Amino acid sequence: MSPLREIDRPVPQSGSEVPAASGNGTPSQVVPGPSGPGTTVTGAQSLIRTLVDAKVDVCFANPGTSEMHFVAALDSVPEMRAVLALFEGVVTGAADGYGRMTDRPAATLLHMGPGFGNGIANLHNARRAHTPIVNVVGEHATYHARFDAPLQSDLVALARTVSKWVRECSSSADFSADATDAVAAAMAAPCGSATMVMPADISWQTVGGTQARPRPLPPEGSVPAETIEAVRQVLMTGEPVTLLLGGRALRERGLRAAASIAAATGSKLLAETFPARLERGGDLPPIERLNYLGEMAIVDLAEVRHLVLVGTPAPASFFAYPDQVSELWPQGCQLHVLAGPEHDLVGALESLAEAVSPAWASGDQRALSGSGPEVSKSHPTGPLTLQSMAIAIASVLPEGAVVVDESNSAGMYLFGATARSPRHDWLTNCGGAIGLGLPVATGAAIGAPDRPVICLQSDGSAMYTIQALWTQAREGLDVTTVILSNRSYAILNLELARVGAGAGGPRAESLLELTGPELDFVSLSRGMGVPATRATTAEELVVQLQHALREPGPHLIEAVLPEGLG
Ligand SMILES: Cc1ncc(C[n+]2csc(CCOP(=O)(O)OP(=O)(O)O)c2C)c(N)n1
Ligand SMILES: [Mg+2]
């Protein structure tokens, strides 16, 4: 049993009033609160009002007792949309999807260390995607901590692993300023998670009716002119140069500027392997992604003599393999950094385009576009294979779609098949922790309510956060999920061989196969309120996709693929 500590400390009374203050020594400005000067609100009400004023008006939540005052306060600040998710990995993944589509943070509401811990995998993915998120995590009341009651843990240690900013809030009077600091921290480039630890007594104490003003957003760092000039000189060497683009360089403006640089200098463009949000299709300049498999990535970069990094780190293989190098660029290739994720990537690319491309400088962008979508895509027929499944999806992909791709090995043809589809966004798993697809699609649908969201979801990864379907049904979200059902952790079968662990006997195999019993995704989906069908041929998949895309609200299609690697 844990010894009691600090038992001589006075125990505060619930509802005790503390004076309003401008906040914890921070320079936050205060303004009259929701009910005007002279009134009082709870710390939780003040927090939610401050978040809404800072345009953080969606909160993905899975609450517990320590968050009850936050929950109660939601009715007094109706501008905050609260969205219940049934597992914290859905909460955090949804916040990631929302942030990727809006470039603004959602809030999460999580229950203490264990609840936060359940959400860490998708906060890890969000950190790698540079997604702004404000996490509000309940904790025992300040005076209760010394009893080491159930659910007490080292929450701050957990929070630090995935947050760029963590604060243990210690005064309800400062709570509003804490919230403005959190939003500013989440939004400062490179964006990330800001985590507020909210002791229960801080949320229930009352404060005067004042609150902190949202802070102005700090601008992204601009890239020094000397750096742009140095890269310009590299481009002029006549040697093979590739620009490896990441982060916001993969949105329209960055891509158009990069395409003009490539056209003017003969350099090549590549996107990082796992982009947070790649805009593509339509008349956007096409771009390939650096391959996931190290052997193929090495081929992608084999001829390069200068690799220019734009918002992405030097490319290394996903894992180490015996007797293989981790660096993916060839010996003798020089690395150059045009800009890091803390920089204004688009500004840097546009300045470089201005310096090297007469077409860009004169405003003539015609040569810089893609060839446009294919006029008509014929629908595939016959058995469902990895290829026909990919072609079926490409043949119906609607204009403006948001594609969330957690398709792993079963989706190996999807990106290529959709290259000439109408304009759409492609969101991937930047952090490698699986169980991201369904939650990110959920948050993306809330962040981009006028766009169809298509979630391409491998079966094994789907099962980590399948509860996201319930939230999609409850919120009536326009998400079409295609489960790529190969009844297998197929990619791990591949990895088993690649790491040199041998072929694996039946015991090894049993850890990589999703059989005995087989998962019935149609029943799982219907059980959570999402209409579902099963497709066993390419024709069925096309018809079911067309129906799902036509009818509002969420749908799920279980695409039955050949077992294993296909
Ligand atoms: C959080 C987390 N747990 C486990 C893994 C290890 N892992 C990587 S891929 C994979 C299986 C993926 O199977 P599935 O999603 O069905 O992909 P596919 O069959 O299409 O290859 C697992 C368990 C991981 N990357 N992240
Ligand atoms: Mg699978």
XYZ file of C-alpha atoms and ligand atoms in Angstrom:
593
model
C 0.000 0.000 0.000
C 1.335 3.450 -0.847
C 2.212 5.657 2.130
C 0.264 8.883 2.498
C 2.326 11.948 1.755
C 1.911 15.590 2.801
C -1.075 14.799 4.973
C -0.752 18.056 6.853
C -1.787 20.086 3.805
C -5.102 21.937 4.195
C -7.903 20.473 2.107
C -9.653 23.086 -0.063
C -13.439 23.186 -0.055
C -15.376 22.526 -3.212
C -16.663 25.606 -4.948
C -14.243 27.915 -3.138
C -13.795 31.161 -4.961
C -10.429 32.369 -6.096
C -9.771 35.828 -7.486
C -9.594 36.334 -11.228
C -6.099 36.954 -12.489
C -4.390 37.543 -15.766
C -2.673 34.213 -15.610
C 0.395 32.603 -14.212
C 2.857 35.348 -15.025
C 2.004 35.029 -18.709
C 1.313 38.129 -20.781
C -2.211 36.966 -21.751
C -4.718 39.785 -21.947
C -8.012 39.375 -20.125
C -11.460 40.444 -21.221
C -14.907 40.235 -19.601
C -16.146 36.643 -19.555
C -19.291 35.133 -21.068
C -21.642 36.702 -18.577
C -19.778 39.967 -18.246
C -17.676 41.401 -15.441
C -18.659 40.639 -11.878
C -20.091 37.201 -12.654
C -18.515 33.881 -11.817
C -18.129 30.728 -13.863
C -16.475 27.404 -13.124
C -12.928 26.834 -14.266
C -14.281 24.346 -16.796
C -16.721 26.887 -18.231
C -13.944 29.440 -18.486
C -11.716 26.886 -20.217
C -14.311 25.897 -22.807
C -15.278 29.497 -23.515
C -11.634 30.404 -24.019
C -11.113 27.484 -26.398
C -14.156 28.461 -28.445
C -12.971 32.077 -28.617
C -9.668 30.743 -29.957
C -11.633 28.831 -32.673
C -11.142 25.463 -31.007
C -14.785 24.497 -31.199
C -14.793 20.718 -31.633
C -13.941 18.429 -28.736
C -13.512 14.685 -29.215
C -14.150 13.180 -25.828
C -14.105 10.108 -23.659
C -14.691 11.419 -20.144
C -14.574 10.081 -16.602
C -15.363 11.365 -13.118
C -12.528 13.903 -13.013
C -13.901 15.538 -16.188
C -17.531 15.812 -15.045
C -17.405 19.574 -14.582
C -16.049 19.939 -18.105
C -18.904 17.727 -19.343
C -21.471 19.745 -17.377
C -20.026 23.018 -18.663
C -20.653 22.023 -22.302
C -24.291 23.040 -21.986
C -23.327 26.578 -21.043
C -21.024 26.958 -24.091
C -23.096 25.458 -26.918
C -20.643 26.632 -29.591
C -18.359 23.779 -28.562
C -19.311 20.633 -30.509
C -18.634 17.666 -28.267
C -18.209 14.312 -29.998
C -18.200 11.119 -27.976
C -15.843 8.324 -28.999
C -15.836 4.953 -27.297
C -12.082 4.501 -27.032
C -9.349 7.077 -26.555
C -7.503 5.958 -29.691
C -10.568 7.092 -31.616
C -10.613 10.417 -29.754
C -6.999 11.201 -30.588
C -7.086 9.878 -34.156
C -10.213 11.906 -34.853
C -8.485 15.031 -33.557
C -5.625 14.237 -35.943
C -7.976 13.904 -38.930
C -9.805 17.085 -37.995
C -6.572 19.042 -37.608
C -5.175 17.812 -40.928
C -8.272 19.060 -42.766
C -8.774 22.391 -40.961
C -5.227 23.348 -39.950
C -6.772 24.200 -36.579
C -6.696 22.176 -33.402
C -9.591 20.170 -32.080
C -9.642 19.637 -28.353
C -9.588 16.167 -26.890
C -11.043 15.337 -23.496
C -9.313 12.340 -21.942
C -9.552 10.634 -18.585
C -6.333 10.751 -16.563
C -3.155 8.793 -17.254
C -4.777 5.527 -18.337
C -7.175 7.294 -20.707
C -4.360 9.378 -22.138
C -2.255 6.229 -22.440
C -4.973 4.575 -24.493
C -4.796 7.542 -26.854
C -1.021 7.700 -27.199
C -0.606 5.656 -30.401
C -2.678 8.070 -32.440
C -1.170 11.094 -30.683
C 2.161 9.665 -31.755
C 0.903 9.510 -35.354
C -0.419 13.065 -35.037
C 2.960 14.245 -33.759
C 4.627 12.826 -36.832
C 1.974 14.508 -38.996
C 2.564 17.869 -37.242
C -1.126 18.143 -36.447
C -2.213 20.804 -33.968
C -4.234 19.327 -31.078
C -5.154 20.629 -27.623
C -5.463 17.746 -25.168
C -7.395 18.408 -21.972
C -6.694 15.558 -19.595
C -8.466 15.262 -16.278
C -6.532 14.427 -13.136
C -7.404 13.899 -9.470
C -8.048 17.083 -7.483
C -4.763 18.696 -6.437
C -5.252 17.862 -2.761
C -6.254 14.260 -3.556
C -3.076 13.309 -5.375
C -1.207 12.397 -2.178
C -3.580 9.490 -1.498
C -2.398 7.640 -4.602
C -6.002 6.735 -5.342
C -6.892 4.455 -8.282
C -6.151 6.039 -11.675
C -3.326 8.134 -10.201
C -0.289 7.870 -12.496
C 2.589 9.868 -13.875
C 0.410 11.573 -16.442
C 2.961 14.287 -17.185
C 5.545 11.667 -18.128
C 3.045 10.057 -20.494
C 2.050 13.413 -21.951
C 5.642 14.448 -22.630
C 6.241 11.520 -24.956
C 3.828 12.872 -27.561
C 3.332 16.545 -26.681
C 5.425 19.556 -27.627
C 3.963 21.464 -24.668
C 2.602 20.198 -21.327
C 1.198 22.200 -18.445
C -0.174 21.017 -15.120
C -2.843 23.617 -14.487
C -2.738 24.728 -10.902
C -5.231 27.556 -10.556
C -8.691 28.016 -11.980
C -7.957 31.721 -12.204
C -5.155 30.936 -14.639
C -7.079 28.295 -16.520
C -8.196 30.603 -19.294
C -4.655 31.873 -19.873
C -3.413 28.292 -19.781
C -5.859 27.490 -22.586
C -4.708 30.384 -24.795
C -1.115 29.305 -24.212
C -2.037 25.738 -25.189
C -3.692 26.807 -28.442
C -0.732 29.038 -29.308
C 1.706 26.210 -28.580
C -0.253 23.709 -30.667
C -0.378 26.134 -33.605
C 3.244 27.332 -33.550
C 5.183 25.706 -36.394
C 5.846 22.861 -36.415
C 2.353 22.213 -35.081
C 1.746 19.509 -32.504
C -0.028 18.442 -29.358
C -0.341 20.808 -26.419
C -1.504 18.955 -23.333
C -3.247 20.600 -20.395
C -3.486 18.542 -17.226
C -6.743 19.563 -15.561
C -7.066 18.670 -11.873
C -10.723 18.167 -10.949
C -10.764 20.964 -8.347
C -9.370 23.436 -10.879
C -12.304 22.674 -13.149
C -14.959 22.976 -10.451
C -13.729 26.065 -8.579
C -15.385 29.295 -9.615
C -13.544 32.213 -11.118
C -14.438 35.822 -11.845
C -15.947 36.522 -15.233
C -12.724 37.360 -17.010
C -10.830 35.385 -19.559
C -7.728 35.497 -21.654
C -7.824 36.743 -25.226
C -6.691 34.365 -27.965
C -3.077 34.992 -28.812
C -2.069 36.085 -32.310
C -0.505 33.197 -34.201
C 3.256 33.353 -34.536
C 4.258 33.289 -38.208
C 6.121 30.269 -39.578
C 9.867 30.893 -39.760
C 10.966 32.192 -43.124
C 13.908 30.540 -44.836
C 16.952 32.853 -45.097
C 17.760 34.189 -48.567
C 21.264 32.625 -48.351
C 19.726 29.163 -48.000
C 17.541 29.684 -51.034
C 20.536 30.954 -52.986
C 22.617 27.929 -51.925
C 19.915 25.548 -53.177
C 19.581 27.556 -56.380
C 23.272 26.994 -57.020
C 22.843 23.277 -56.429
C 20.038 23.231 -58.980
C 22.340 24.947 -61.496
C 25.138 22.363 -61.255
C 23.625 20.257 -63.999
C 23.972 17.204 -61.740
C 20.934 15.051 -60.899
C 18.898 16.789 -58.180
C 15.760 15.518 -56.452
C 13.562 17.625 -54.196
C 12.019 15.481 -51.457
C 8.853 17.241 -50.319
C 6.989 16.808 -47.031
C 4.419 18.479 -44.816
C 2.641 21.481 -46.291
C 4.895 21.475 -49.345
C 2.501 18.757 -50.539
C -0.471 21.085 -50.718
C -1.416 22.821 -53.972
C 0.722 25.951 -53.699
C 3.842 24.055 -52.696
C 3.353 21.499 -55.453
C 2.866 24.110 -58.156
C 5.994 25.997 -57.101
C 7.975 22.749 -56.880
C 6.751 21.665 -60.310
C 7.946 24.946 -61.789
C 11.371 24.435 -60.208
C 11.552 20.917 -61.629
C 10.439 22.059 -65.094
C 12.952 24.898 -65.174
C 15.951 22.969 -63.846
C 15.406 19.365 -64.885
C 15.332 18.294 -61.250
C 12.953 15.610 -59.996
C 10.264 15.714 -57.330
C 9.378 13.053 -54.809
C 6.945 13.133 -51.908
C 7.849 11.692 -48.519
C 6.607 8.121 -48.068
C 3.841 8.919 -45.598
C 2.351 12.387 -46.151
C -0.076 13.902 -43.654
C -2.107 15.399 -46.493
C -1.107 15.252 -50.126
C -3.277 17.197 -52.559
C -3.409 15.423 -55.906
C -5.435 14.521 -58.970
C -7.243 16.916 -61.292
C -4.806 19.360 -62.840
C -2.361 19.291 -59.928
C 1.243 18.427 -60.788
C 1.573 14.669 -60.243
C 4.096 13.422 -57.719
C 5.299 9.959 -56.760
C 5.973 8.957 -53.162
C 9.307 7.571 -52.040
C 8.688 3.831 -51.771
C 8.048 2.233 -48.385
C 10.186 -0.823 -49.041
C 13.809 0.180 -48.540
C 14.985 -1.882 -51.522
C 12.619 0.082 -53.770
C 13.369 3.436 -52.154
C 17.060 2.900 -52.819
C 16.183 2.426 -56.490
C 14.059 5.628 -56.401
C 17.124 7.581 -55.286
C 19.890 5.616 -57.007
C 20.812 8.262 -59.573
C 20.500 11.296 -57.292
C 23.606 13.358 -56.612
C 21.893 16.124 -54.597
C 18.870 15.467 -52.418
C 17.122 18.661 -51.320
C 14.941 18.215 -48.242
C 11.829 20.381 -48.005
C 10.023 19.945 -44.699
C 10.987 16.308 -44.271
C 13.934 14.536 -42.618
C 16.689 12.657 -44.427
C 15.079 9.440 -45.657
C 15.849 6.343 -43.618
C 14.341 2.886 -43.962
C 11.272 2.255 -41.793
C 13.108 -0.501 -39.913
C 16.662 -1.725 -39.779
C 17.347 -5.029 -41.543
C 20.334 -7.294 -41.030
C 23.149 -6.456 -43.448
C 21.333 -3.490 -44.982
C 22.059 0.195 -44.592
C 19.451 2.425 -42.999
C 20.176 5.463 -45.208
C 18.158 5.389 -48.415
C 20.217 7.912 -50.363
C 23.237 6.641 -52.301
C 26.849 7.120 -51.305
C 28.225 10.251 -52.886
C 24.834 11.975 -52.812
C 24.876 15.276 -50.947
C 21.984 16.266 -48.705
C 20.776 19.878 -48.627
C 18.059 21.306 -46.399
C 15.919 23.971 -48.047
C 13.516 24.121 -45.123
C 12.497 22.219 -42.003
C 8.989 21.650 -40.664
C 9.286 24.818 -38.573
C 9.578 26.866 -41.756
C 7.197 28.412 -44.241
C 7.702 25.656 -46.824
C 5.460 27.201 -49.447
C 7.207 30.563 -49.120
C 10.597 28.872 -49.531
C 9.502 26.955 -52.635
C 7.913 30.050 -54.174
C 11.081 32.084 -53.599
C 13.144 29.334 -55.201
C 10.712 29.112 -58.127
C 10.975 32.865 -58.564
C 14.773 32.538 -58.733
C 15.004 29.666 -61.228
C 11.836 29.622 -63.309
C 11.096 32.348 -65.852
C 7.635 30.810 -66.327
C 6.913 31.108 -62.618
C 8.327 34.629 -62.456
C 6.135 35.692 -65.369
C 3.068 34.082 -63.834
C 2.674 31.506 -66.637
C 1.591 28.346 -64.905
C 0.265 26.381 -67.874
C 3.304 24.172 -68.210
C 3.160 23.342 -64.542
C -0.115 21.495 -64.308
C -0.840 17.814 -64.447
C -2.560 16.368 -67.464
C -5.974 16.464 -65.808
C -8.172 13.546 -64.808
C -8.832 10.742 -67.220
C -12.017 11.414 -69.139
C -13.661 8.162 -68.228
C -12.467 5.291 -66.149
C -13.899 1.932 -67.045
C -15.097 -0.206 -64.188
C -13.238 -3.472 -63.666
C -14.935 -6.853 -63.786
C -14.125 -10.314 -62.482
C -12.713 -11.571 -59.231
C -11.535 -9.154 -56.565
C -7.765 -8.931 -56.511
C -5.498 -6.254 -55.097
C -5.372 -4.757 -58.611
C -9.072 -4.929 -59.514
C -10.008 -3.572 -56.071
C -7.704 -0.588 -56.627
C -9.078 0.036 -60.133
C -12.661 -0.204 -58.831
C -11.974 2.466 -56.239
C -10.196 4.692 -58.756
C -13.129 4.320 -61.161
C -15.604 5.869 -58.718
C -13.422 8.281 -56.734
C -15.469 11.465 -56.590
C -14.186 14.993 -57.096
C -13.120 16.546 -53.806
C -12.765 13.242 -51.959
C -10.689 12.992 -48.817
C -8.976 9.610 -48.931
C -7.691 8.193 -45.669
C -5.235 5.432 -46.497
C -4.423 2.773 -43.946
C -4.301 0.070 -46.536
C -0.871 -1.422 -45.832
C 0.066 -4.284 -48.145
C -3.485 -4.894 -49.390
C -3.551 -1.357 -50.781
C -0.260 -1.457 -52.653
C -1.899 -0.528 -55.988
C -4.281 2.146 -54.688
C -2.037 5.185 -54.881
C -0.936 4.439 -58.427
C -4.436 3.596 -59.623
C -5.846 6.916 -58.390
C -3.070 9.164 -59.730
C -5.238 10.528 -62.539
C -8.490 10.701 -60.633
C -10.342 13.947 -60.070
C -8.869 16.280 -57.488
C -8.666 14.766 -53.993
C -6.557 14.682 -50.807
C -4.596 11.638 -49.645
C -3.978 11.212 -45.891
C -1.604 8.509 -44.650
C -0.224 7.091 -41.438
C 2.804 9.269 -40.730
C 3.802 7.560 -37.498
C 3.451 3.861 -38.254
C 1.206 3.077 -35.271
C -1.691 1.204 -36.808
C -5.330 1.868 -35.913
C -5.383 5.343 -37.420
C -7.609 5.008 -40.480
C -11.129 4.858 -39.072
C -10.535 7.576 -36.441
C -8.753 9.936 -38.839
C -11.597 9.478 -41.337
C -14.064 10.336 -38.577
C -12.287 13.551 -37.673
C -11.678 14.457 -41.313
C -15.412 14.179 -42.009
C -16.142 16.627 -39.191
C -13.379 18.968 -40.355
C -14.454 18.825 -44.026
C -18.229 18.246 -43.824
C -18.882 19.064 -47.484
C -16.455 16.494 -48.844
C -16.906 12.736 -49.233
C -14.455 10.840 -47.059
C -13.234 7.448 -48.231
C -11.378 5.302 -45.748
C -9.258 2.555 -47.298
C -8.709 0.348 -44.332
C -6.812 -2.926 -44.007
C -8.576 -5.468 -41.829
C -5.946 -6.009 -39.153
C -5.480 -2.303 -38.509
C -9.243 -1.742 -38.549
C -9.673 -3.836 -35.421
C -7.604 -1.492 -33.226
C -10.129 1.334 -33.373
C -13.248 -0.186 -34.932
C -15.398 1.771 -32.436
C -14.941 4.814 -34.682
C -17.830 3.426 -36.757
C -20.227 4.077 -33.881
C -19.161 7.727 -33.737
C -19.590 8.007 -37.517
C -23.130 6.656 -37.215
C -24.002 8.854 -34.270
C -22.730 11.997 -35.972
C -24.148 11.040 -39.390
C -20.771 11.442 -41.069
C -20.295 10.993 -44.785
C -17.591 8.317 -44.621
C -17.351 5.302 -46.905
C -15.086 2.699 -45.363
C -13.688 -0.064 -47.532
C -12.274 -2.879 -45.427
C -9.482 -4.616 -47.311
C -10.157 -8.068 -45.964
C -7.269 -10.439 -46.572
C -7.794 -12.169 -43.206
C -4.159 -11.568 -42.433
C -1.491 -9.288 -41.028
C -0.146 -9.730 -44.527
C 2.551 -7.087 -44.352
C 4.070 -8.878 -41.381
C 4.348 -12.038 -43.452
C 6.470 -10.010 -45.802
C 8.489 -8.539 -42.943
C 9.063 -11.984 -41.442
C 11.058 -12.865 -44.525
C 12.685 -9.443 -44.903
C 14.184 -9.334 -41.422
C 15.750 -12.728 -42.081
C 13.657 -14.513 -39.449
C 12.988 -17.419 -41.787
C 9.744 -18.626 -43.295
C 8.009 -19.236 -39.971
C 6.271 -22.430 -38.898
C 2.625 -22.896 -37.951
C 3.058 -21.236 -34.553
C 4.582 -18.128 -36.130
C 1.921 -18.187 -38.819
C -0.848 -18.279 -36.242
C 0.285 -14.867 -34.991
C -0.014 -13.352 -38.440
C -3.303 -14.825 -39.695
C -6.727 -13.399 -38.806
C -8.550 -16.701 -39.075
C -10.227 -19.094 -36.660
C -12.606 -17.294 -36.271
C -12.794 -15.009 -39.299
C -13.868 -11.438 -38.644
C -17.323 -10.528 -39.929
C -17.002 -6.791 -40.661
C -20.542 -6.531 -41.997
C -21.960 -7.645 -38.659
C -19.491 -5.529 -36.683
C -20.467 -2.474 -38.686
C -24.211 -3.036 -38.517
C -23.864 -3.614 -34.787
C -22.555 -0.072 -34.483
C -25.227 1.482 -36.687
C -23.299 1.716 -39.967
C -24.997 0.010 -42.958
C -22.658 -2.541 -44.465
C -22.306 -4.891 -47.438
C -19.805 -7.453 -48.623
C -18.222 -7.404 -52.081
C -16.674 -10.543 -53.537
C -16.272 -9.400 -57.171
C -15.094 -6.207 -58.809
C -18.601 -5.556 -60.160
C -20.112 -5.837 -56.689
C -17.516 -3.488 -55.262
C -18.235 -0.837 -57.897
C -22.020 -1.026 -57.382
C -21.701 -0.938 -53.615
C -19.273 1.987 -53.731
C -21.593 3.932 -56.018
C -24.483 3.338 -53.634
C -22.455 4.285 -50.553
C -21.201 7.477 -52.192
C -24.696 8.456 -53.348
C -26.415 7.936 -50.025
C -25.515 10.372 -47.216
C -24.093 9.067 -43.960
C -21.545 6.373 -43.193
C -21.271 3.053 -45.021
C -18.925 0.131 -44.846
C -18.005 -2.310 -47.586
C -16.058 -5.430 -46.764
C -13.975 -6.135 -49.865
C -13.126 -9.833 -49.726
C -9.615 -10.194 -51.157
C -7.429 -13.241 -51.658
C -5.943 -14.363 -48.360
C -2.576 -13.022 -47.252
C -0.380 -11.144 -49.711
C -2.787 -11.826 -52.586
C 0.262 0.215 -32.676
C 0.897 -0.836 -33.528
N 0.812 -2.125 -33.162
C 1.354 -3.077 -33.945
C 2.022 -2.745 -35.096
C 2.706 -3.813 -35.920
N 2.023 -4.034 -37.173
C 2.404 -3.419 -38.300
S 1.520 -3.842 -39.607
C 0.572 -4.910 -38.693
C -0.490 -5.728 -39.317
C -1.271 -4.986 -40.345
O -2.240 -5.855 -40.913
P -3.327 -5.261 -41.858
O -3.746 -3.945 -41.339
O -4.384 -6.259 -42.081
O -2.493 -4.968 -43.176
P -2.320 -5.841 -44.508
O -2.875 -7.208 -44.257
O -3.072 -5.120 -45.586
O -0.867 -5.846 -44.801
C 0.967 -4.894 -37.377
C 0.329 -5.710 -36.302
C 2.079 -1.380 -35.429
N 2.708 -0.926 -36.516
N 1.496 -0.454 -34.640
Mg -4.847 -7.603 -43.578
